[in-house]
mmCIF file of C-alpha atoms in Angstrom:
data_model
loop_
_atom_site.group_PDB
_atom_site.id
_atom_site.type_symbol
_atom_site.label_atom_id
_atom_site.label_comp_id
_atom_site.label_asym_id
_atom_site.label_seq_id
_atom_site.Cartn_x
_atom_site.Cartn_y
_atom_site.Cartn_z
ATOM 1 C CA MET A 106 42.390 7.739 0.344
ATOM 2 C CA TRP A 107 44.142 9.299 3.309
ATOM 3 C CA ASP A 108 47.631 8.034 4.119
ATOM 4 C CA PRO A 109 48.205 8.146 7.898
ATOM 5 C CA VAL A 110 51.958 7.668 7.492
ATOM 6 C CA LYS A 111 52.312 10.571 5.052
ATOM 7 C CA TYR A 112 50.024 12.736 7.184
ATOM 8 C CA LEU A 113 52.291 12.207 10.188
ATOM 9 C CA ASP A 114 55.272 13.650 8.349
ATOM 10 C CA TYR A 115 56.132 16.794 10.316
ATOM 11 C CA ALA A 116 53.873 15.521 13.090
ATOM 12 C CA ASP A 117 55.153 18.049 15.628
ATOM 13 C CA LEU A 118 54.425 20.991 13.340
ATOM 14 C CA ARG A 119 50.970 19.665 12.473
ATOM 15 C CA ALA A 120 50.226 19.164 16.183
ATOM 16 C CA ARG A 121 51.028 22.675 17.348
ATOM 17 C CA PRO A 122 47.769 24.337 16.162
ATOM 18 C CA PHE A 123 45.772 21.569 17.850
ATOM 19 C CA HIS A 124 47.509 22.196 21.165
ATOM 20 C CA ASP A 125 47.099 25.952 20.785
ATOM 21 C CA LEU A 126 43.378 25.452 20.174
ATOM 22 C CA VAL A 127 42.821 23.047 23.057
ATOM 23 C CA ALA A 128 44.712 25.327 25.445
ATOM 24 C CA ARG A 129 42.013 27.985 24.984
ATOM 25 C CA ILE A 130 39.081 25.674 25.794
ATOM 26 C CA PRO A 131 37.664 26.784 29.167
ATOM 27 C CA ALA A 132 35.954 23.498 30.094
ATOM 28 C CA GLY A 133 37.099 22.201 33.464
ATOM 29 C CA ASN A 134 35.441 18.805 33.867
ATOM 30 C CA PRO A 135 33.471 17.902 30.735
ATOM 31 C CA ARG A 136 31.365 14.783 30.638
ATOM 32 C CA ARG A 137 32.025 13.970 26.973
ATOM 33 C CA VAL A 138 34.631 15.324 24.536
ATOM 34 C CA ALA A 139 34.063 14.718 20.820
ATOM 35 C CA ASP A 140 37.030 14.845 18.447
ATOM 36 C CA LEU A 141 35.566 15.170 14.943
ATOM 37 C CA GLY A 142 38.139 14.275 12.330
ATOM 38 C CA CYS A 143 40.494 12.558 14.733
ATOM 39 C CA GLY A 144 42.920 11.483 11.985
ATOM 40 C CA PRO A 145 45.442 8.873 13.092
ATOM 41 C CA GLY A 146 44.596 9.484 16.753
ATOM 42 C CA ASN A 147 47.994 10.773 17.857
ATOM 43 C CA LEU A 148 46.422 13.983 19.190
ATOM 44 C CA THR A 149 43.161 12.484 20.428
ATOM 45 C CA ALA A 150 45.042 10.409 22.969
ATOM 46 C CA GLY A 151 46.166 13.585 24.702
ATOM 47 C CA LEU A 152 42.581 14.671 25.370
ATOM 48 C CA ALA A 153 42.186 11.901 27.920
ATOM 49 C CA GLU A 154 45.215 13.260 29.754
ATOM 50 C CA ARG A 155 43.672 16.720 30.078
ATOM 51 C CA TRP A 156 40.191 15.430 30.923
ATOM 52 C CA PRO A 157 40.716 11.991 32.512
ATOM 53 C CA ASP A 158 37.109 11.675 33.687
ATOM 54 C CA ALA A 159 35.538 12.476 30.322
ATOM 55 C CA ILE A 160 34.251 10.080 27.697
ATOM 56 C CA ILE A 161 36.455 10.649 24.650
ATOM 57 C CA GLU A 162 34.478 10.206 21.442
ATOM 58 C CA ALA A 163 36.552 10.060 18.254
ATOM 59 C CA SER A 164 35.547 9.794 14.606
ATOM 60 C CA ASP A 165 36.913 10.315 11.122
ATOM 61 C CA SER A 166 35.571 9.833 7.612
ATOM 62 C CA SER A 167 38.668 7.903 6.533
ATOM 63 C CA PRO A 168 38.749 4.171 7.344
ATOM 64 C CA GLU A 169 42.554 4.274 7.053
ATOM 65 C CA MET A 170 42.780 7.048 9.641
ATOM 66 C CA VAL A 171 40.368 5.283 11.974
ATOM 67 C CA GLU A 172 42.394 2.071 11.705
ATOM 68 C CA ALA A 173 45.544 4.012 12.601
ATOM 69 C CA ALA A 174 43.777 5.653 15.541
ATOM 70 C CA ARG A 175 42.559 2.293 16.846
ATOM 71 C CA SER A 176 46.093 0.937 16.644
ATOM 72 C CA ARG A 177 47.009 3.677 19.125
ATOM 73 C CA GLY A 178 44.273 2.607 21.521
ATOM 74 C CA VAL A 179 41.775 5.305 20.515
ATOM 75 C CA ASP A 180 38.183 4.058 20.341
ATOM 76 C CA ALA A 181 37.482 5.703 16.988
ATOM 77 C CA ARG A 182 34.735 5.064 14.471
ATOM 78 C CA VAL A 183 34.207 5.846 10.789
ATOM 79 C CA LEU A 184 31.762 8.745 10.506
ATOM 80 C CA ASP A 185 31.260 11.653 8.126
ATOM 81 C CA VAL A 186 31.300 14.910 10.071
ATOM 82 C CA ASN A 187 28.083 15.915 8.282
ATOM 83 C CA ASP A 188 26.302 13.006 9.956
ATOM 84 C CA TRP A 189 27.542 13.601 13.499
ATOM 85 C CA VAL A 190 24.888 14.318 16.122
ATOM 86 C CA PRO A 191 25.979 15.328 19.637
ATOM 87 C CA GLU A 192 25.032 13.118 22.545
ATOM 88 C CA PRO A 193 23.131 14.986 25.293
ATOM 89 C CA ASP A 194 26.208 14.985 27.562
ATOM 90 C CA THR A 195 28.617 16.453 24.967
ATOM 91 C CA ASP A 196 30.380 19.338 26.699
ATOM 92 C CA VAL A 197 33.325 19.833 24.308
ATOM 93 C CA VAL A 198 33.510 19.508 20.522
ATOM 94 C CA ILE A 199 36.890 19.743 18.794
ATOM 95 C CA SER A 200 37.418 19.853 15.039
ATOM 96 C CA ASN A 201 41.023 20.206 13.954
ATOM 97 C CA ALA A 202 41.679 21.070 10.271
ATOM 98 C CA VAL A 203 38.536 19.332 9.037
ATOM 99 C CA LEU A 204 35.827 21.866 8.263
ATOM 100 C CA GLN A 205 37.649 23.331 5.255
ATOM 101 C CA TRP A 206 36.695 20.100 3.464
ATOM 102 C CA VAL A 207 32.982 20.662 4.219
ATOM 103 C CA PRO A 208 31.374 23.289 1.950
ATOM 104 C CA GLU A 209 28.296 23.544 4.191
ATOM 105 C CA HIS A 210 30.191 23.724 7.486
ATOM 106 C CA ARG A 211 28.642 27.069 8.427
ATOM 107 C CA ARG A 212 25.262 25.346 8.471
ATOM 108 C CA LEU A 213 26.797 22.545 10.531
ATOM 109 C CA LEU A 214 28.105 25.000 13.112
ATOM 110 C CA ARG A 215 24.648 26.488 13.587
ATOM 111 C CA ARG A 216 23.116 23.021 13.892
ATOM 112 C CA TRP A 217 25.669 21.933 16.477
ATOM 113 C CA VAL A 218 25.134 25.047 18.575
ATOM 114 C CA ASP A 219 21.392 24.382 18.500
ATOM 115 C CA ARG A 220 21.842 20.784 19.694
ATOM 116 C CA LEU A 221 24.662 21.140 22.226
ATOM 117 C CA PRO A 222 23.838 21.665 25.913
ATOM 118 C CA SER A 223 24.128 25.115 27.424
ATOM 119 C CA GLY A 224 27.713 25.843 28.438
ATOM 120 C CA ALA A 225 29.250 23.407 25.954
ATOM 121 C CA THR A 226 32.347 24.527 24.060
ATOM 122 C CA LEU A 227 32.750 24.277 20.302
ATOM 123 C CA ALA A 228 36.401 24.620 19.252
ATOM 124 C CA PHE A 229 37.823 24.346 15.747
ATOM 125 C CA GLN A 230 40.684 25.492 13.569
ATOM 126 C CA VAL A 231 40.948 25.590 9.792
ATOM 127 C CA PRO A 232 43.784 26.435 7.421
ATOM 128 C CA GLY A 233 43.575 29.966 6.059
ATOM 129 C CA ASN A 234 46.415 29.801 3.563
ATOM 130 C CA PHE A 235 44.595 28.823 0.374
ATOM 131 C CA ASP A 236 45.841 31.940 -1.417
ATOM 132 C CA ALA A 237 49.468 31.112 -0.545
ATOM 133 C CA PRO A 238 51.805 29.899 -3.338
ATOM 134 C CA SER A 239 51.573 26.344 -1.965
ATOM 135 C CA HIS A 240 47.934 26.261 -3.067
ATOM 136 C CA ALA A 241 47.711 28.909 -5.785
ATOM 137 C CA LEU A 242 50.434 27.238 -7.859
ATOM 138 C CA VAL A 243 48.671 23.878 -7.678
ATOM 139 C CA ARG A 244 45.390 25.429 -8.825
ATOM 140 C CA ALA A 245 47.114 27.269 -11.665
ATOM 141 C CA LEU A 246 48.889 24.127 -12.892
ATOM 142 C CA ALA A 247 45.714 22.039 -12.620
ATOM 143 C CA ARG A 248 43.883 24.549 -14.847
ATOM 144 C CA THR A 249 46.440 24.514 -17.656
ATOM 145 C CA GLU A 250 45.594 23.008 -21.033
ATOM 146 C CA GLU A 251 47.652 19.913 -20.217
ATOM 147 C CA TRP A 252 45.945 19.064 -16.933
ATOM 148 C CA ALA A 253 42.485 20.649 -16.950
ATOM 149 C CA PRO A 254 40.755 17.793 -18.831
ATOM 150 C CA ARG A 255 42.006 15.240 -16.302
ATOM 151 C CA LEU A 256 41.449 17.357 -13.204
ATOM 152 C CA ALA A 257 38.156 19.033 -14.095
ATOM 153 C CA ASP A 258 36.280 17.222 -11.315
ATOM 154 C CA VAL A 259 38.912 17.781 -8.618
ATOM 155 C CA VAL A 260 37.929 20.346 -5.998
ATOM 156 C CA LEU A 261 40.908 22.476 -4.960
ATOM 157 C CA ARG A 262 40.272 24.698 -1.970
ATOM 158 C CA GLU A 263 40.403 28.497 -2.189
ATOM 159 C CA ASN A 264 40.208 31.023 0.658
ATOM 160 C CA GLU A 265 36.444 31.255 0.166
ATOM 161 C CA ALA A 266 36.315 27.731 1.626
ATOM 162 C CA VAL A 267 36.799 29.227 5.091
ATOM 163 C CA ASP A 268 35.911 32.470 6.866
ATOM 164 C CA SER A 269 38.024 35.000 8.692
ATOM 165 C CA PRO A 270 37.948 35.126 12.503
ATOM 166 C CA LEU A 271 35.490 38.010 12.159
ATOM 167 C CA GLY A 272 33.244 35.980 9.885
ATOM 168 C CA TYR A 273 33.062 33.046 12.276
ATOM 169 C CA GLY A 274 32.765 35.419 15.221
ATOM 170 C CA ASN A 275 29.700 37.056 13.721
ATOM 171 C CA LEU A 276 28.152 33.729 12.719
ATOM 172 C CA LEU A 277 28.432 32.239 16.204
ATOM 173 C CA ALA A 278 27.663 35.463 18.090
ATOM 174 C CA ASP A 279 24.416 35.621 16.121
ATOM 175 C CA GLU A 280 23.654 32.208 17.631
ATOM 176 C CA GLY A 281 24.191 33.658 21.105
ATOM 177 C CA CYS A 282 27.633 32.175 21.736
ATOM 178 C CA ALA A 283 30.484 33.788 23.617
ATOM 179 C CA VAL A 284 33.231 33.718 20.986
ATOM 180 C CA ASP A 285 37.020 33.772 21.101
ATOM 181 C CA ALA A 286 38.329 33.894 17.529
ATOM 182 C CA TRP A 287 41.800 34.632 16.211
ATOM 183 C CA GLU A 288 44.314 33.798 13.518
ATOM 184 C CA ALA A 289 47.997 32.932 13.585
ATOM 185 C CA THR A 290 50.669 32.497 10.950
ATOM 186 C CA TYR A 291 53.163 29.790 11.808
ATOM 187 C CA LEU A 292 56.636 30.154 10.342
ATOM 188 C CA GLN A 293 57.535 26.517 9.882
ATOM 189 C CA ARG A 294 61.053 25.348 9.120
ATOM 190 C CA LEU A 295 60.779 22.225 6.982
ATOM 191 C CA THR A 296 63.551 19.787 6.218
ATOM 192 C CA GLY A 297 64.319 17.518 3.304
ATOM 193 C CA GLU A 298 64.080 17.684 -0.470
ATOM 194 C CA ASP A 299 60.879 19.168 -1.958
ATOM 195 C CA ALA A 300 59.830 20.022 1.589
ATOM 196 C CA VAL A 301 56.700 22.062 0.816
ATOM 197 C CA LEU A 302 55.570 19.522 -1.764
ATOM 198 C CA GLU A 303 55.940 16.719 0.773
ATOM 199 C CA TRP A 304 53.850 18.734 3.232
ATOM 200 C CA ILE A 305 50.907 19.290 0.876
ATOM 201 C CA ILE A 306 50.956 15.755 -0.590
ATOM 202 C CA GLY A 307 49.556 14.563 2.739
ATOM 203 C CA THR A 308 46.708 17.110 2.729
ATOM 204 C CA SER A 309 45.661 19.589 0.035
ATOM 205 C CA LEU A 310 47.331 17.796 -2.901
ATOM 206 C CA ARG A 311 45.727 14.478 -2.021
ATOM 207 C CA PRO A 312 42.717 14.886 -4.400
ATOM 208 C CA VAL A 313 45.059 15.531 -7.331
ATOM 209 C CA LYS A 314 47.134 12.455 -6.569
ATOM 210 C CA GLU A 315 44.007 10.316 -6.314
ATOM 211 C CA ALA A 316 42.717 11.592 -9.674
ATOM 212 C CA LEU A 317 45.868 10.847 -11.678
ATOM 213 C CA PRO A 318 47.267 7.427 -12.626
ATOM 214 C CA GLY A 319 50.867 6.648 -11.716
ATOM 215 C CA GLU A 320 52.815 8.130 -14.643
ATOM 216 C CA ASP A 321 50.574 11.188 -14.860
ATOM 217 C CA TRP A 322 50.989 11.795 -11.140
ATOM 218 C CA ASP A 323 54.776 11.523 -11.442
ATOM 219 C CA HIS A 324 54.721 14.085 -14.260
ATOM 220 C CA PHE A 325 52.430 16.494 -12.367
ATOM 221 C CA ARG A 326 54.518 16.093 -9.242
ATOM 222 C CA ALA A 327 57.733 16.944 -11.083
ATOM 223 C CA GLN A 328 56.162 20.085 -12.542
ATOM 224 C CA ILE A 329 54.728 21.374 -9.267
ATOM 225 C CA ALA A 330 57.932 20.524 -7.393
ATOM 226 C CA ARG A 331 59.888 22.931 -9.599
ATOM 227 C CA LYS A 332 57.333 25.700 -9.088
ATOM 228 C CA LEU A 333 57.250 25.222 -5.320
ATOM 229 C CA ASP A 334 61.035 25.262 -5.085
ATOM 230 C CA GLU A 335 61.022 28.629 -6.851
ATOM 231 C CA ALA A 336 58.344 30.009 -4.517
ATOM 232 C CA TYR A 337 59.917 28.502 -1.399
ATOM 233 C CA PRO A 338 63.672 28.405 -2.065
ATOM 234 C CA PRO A 339 65.614 26.131 0.284
ATOM 235 C CA ARG A 340 68.123 27.773 2.580
ATOM 236 C CA PRO A 341 71.842 26.964 2.263
ATOM 237 C CA ASP A 342 71.472 24.563 5.202
ATOM 238 C CA GLY A 343 68.822 22.567 3.311
ATOM 239 C CA THR A 344 65.816 23.728 5.341
ATOM 240 C CA THR A 345 62.850 25.628 3.913
ATOM 241 C CA TRP A 346 60.686 28.309 5.512
ATOM 242 C CA PHE A 347 56.945 27.687 5.042
ATOM 243 C CA GLU A 348 54.422 30.238 6.292
ATOM 244 C CA PHE A 349 51.079 28.717 7.281
ATOM 245 C CA ARG A 350 48.082 30.820 8.349
ATOM 246 C CA ARG A 351 45.365 29.226 10.462
ATOM 247 C CA VAL A 352 42.026 30.457 11.817
ATOM 248 C CA PHE A 353 40.889 29.473 15.325
ATOM 249 C CA VAL A 354 37.499 29.654 17.032
ATOM 250 C CA VAL A 355 36.391 28.743 20.542
ATOM 251 C CA ALA A 356 32.685 29.333 21.177
ATOM 252 C CA VAL A 357 30.674 28.692 24.348
ATOM 253 C CA VAL A 358 27.049 27.732 23.713
ATOM 254 C CA PRO A 359 24.422 29.891 25.501
#
């Protein structure tokens, strides 16, 4: 279960990649803009400001996220991204930090390009930091003798879950698209106790939390908190630097 409140911790930092992605979309006056994986809708609302004449279509697989988006006035619906089919007038598709959860998303990208109208823009960004300590330490702890039996069915993402800019560039260029692909590492200054842990609880650590009952989760959390504090030591002022690599793609359909 996604927690919209927890996800919105560090909302400004989580929003920056979305804005950087949208800024590179060349569409001037699209008829329909689809936001796949709209989350709590705080970013979707801004799409109507950029494209006031467009139909804004929003969806997310989490009922909790969709409820939060609707509370913000976003006309969102519950929909798995695997099941999304573009309407004929879809000129912009945006997917922000969603496709890393979809093992077959490369197939999805090809399918979308095939079904989108000529000149449509497909824009997405995915985290590319799965080899960072924030993720590697969680995987290592989950595979220990203590935790492996209880977390055997939990899928923890590795860098193979996503491609490099070159990989996505080749995939979409082979489909005839004009591709703008890049990566960026954001140096994020987090605040508060267990800052990196609090960041990943709302995203990558969510499957672990869901798999463990209360006391087990508290025990796992205490163990990983110590490891993360060693890998990301707080500064004397109480803030913590957290490097976060992301991969961006903007592709125009032929």
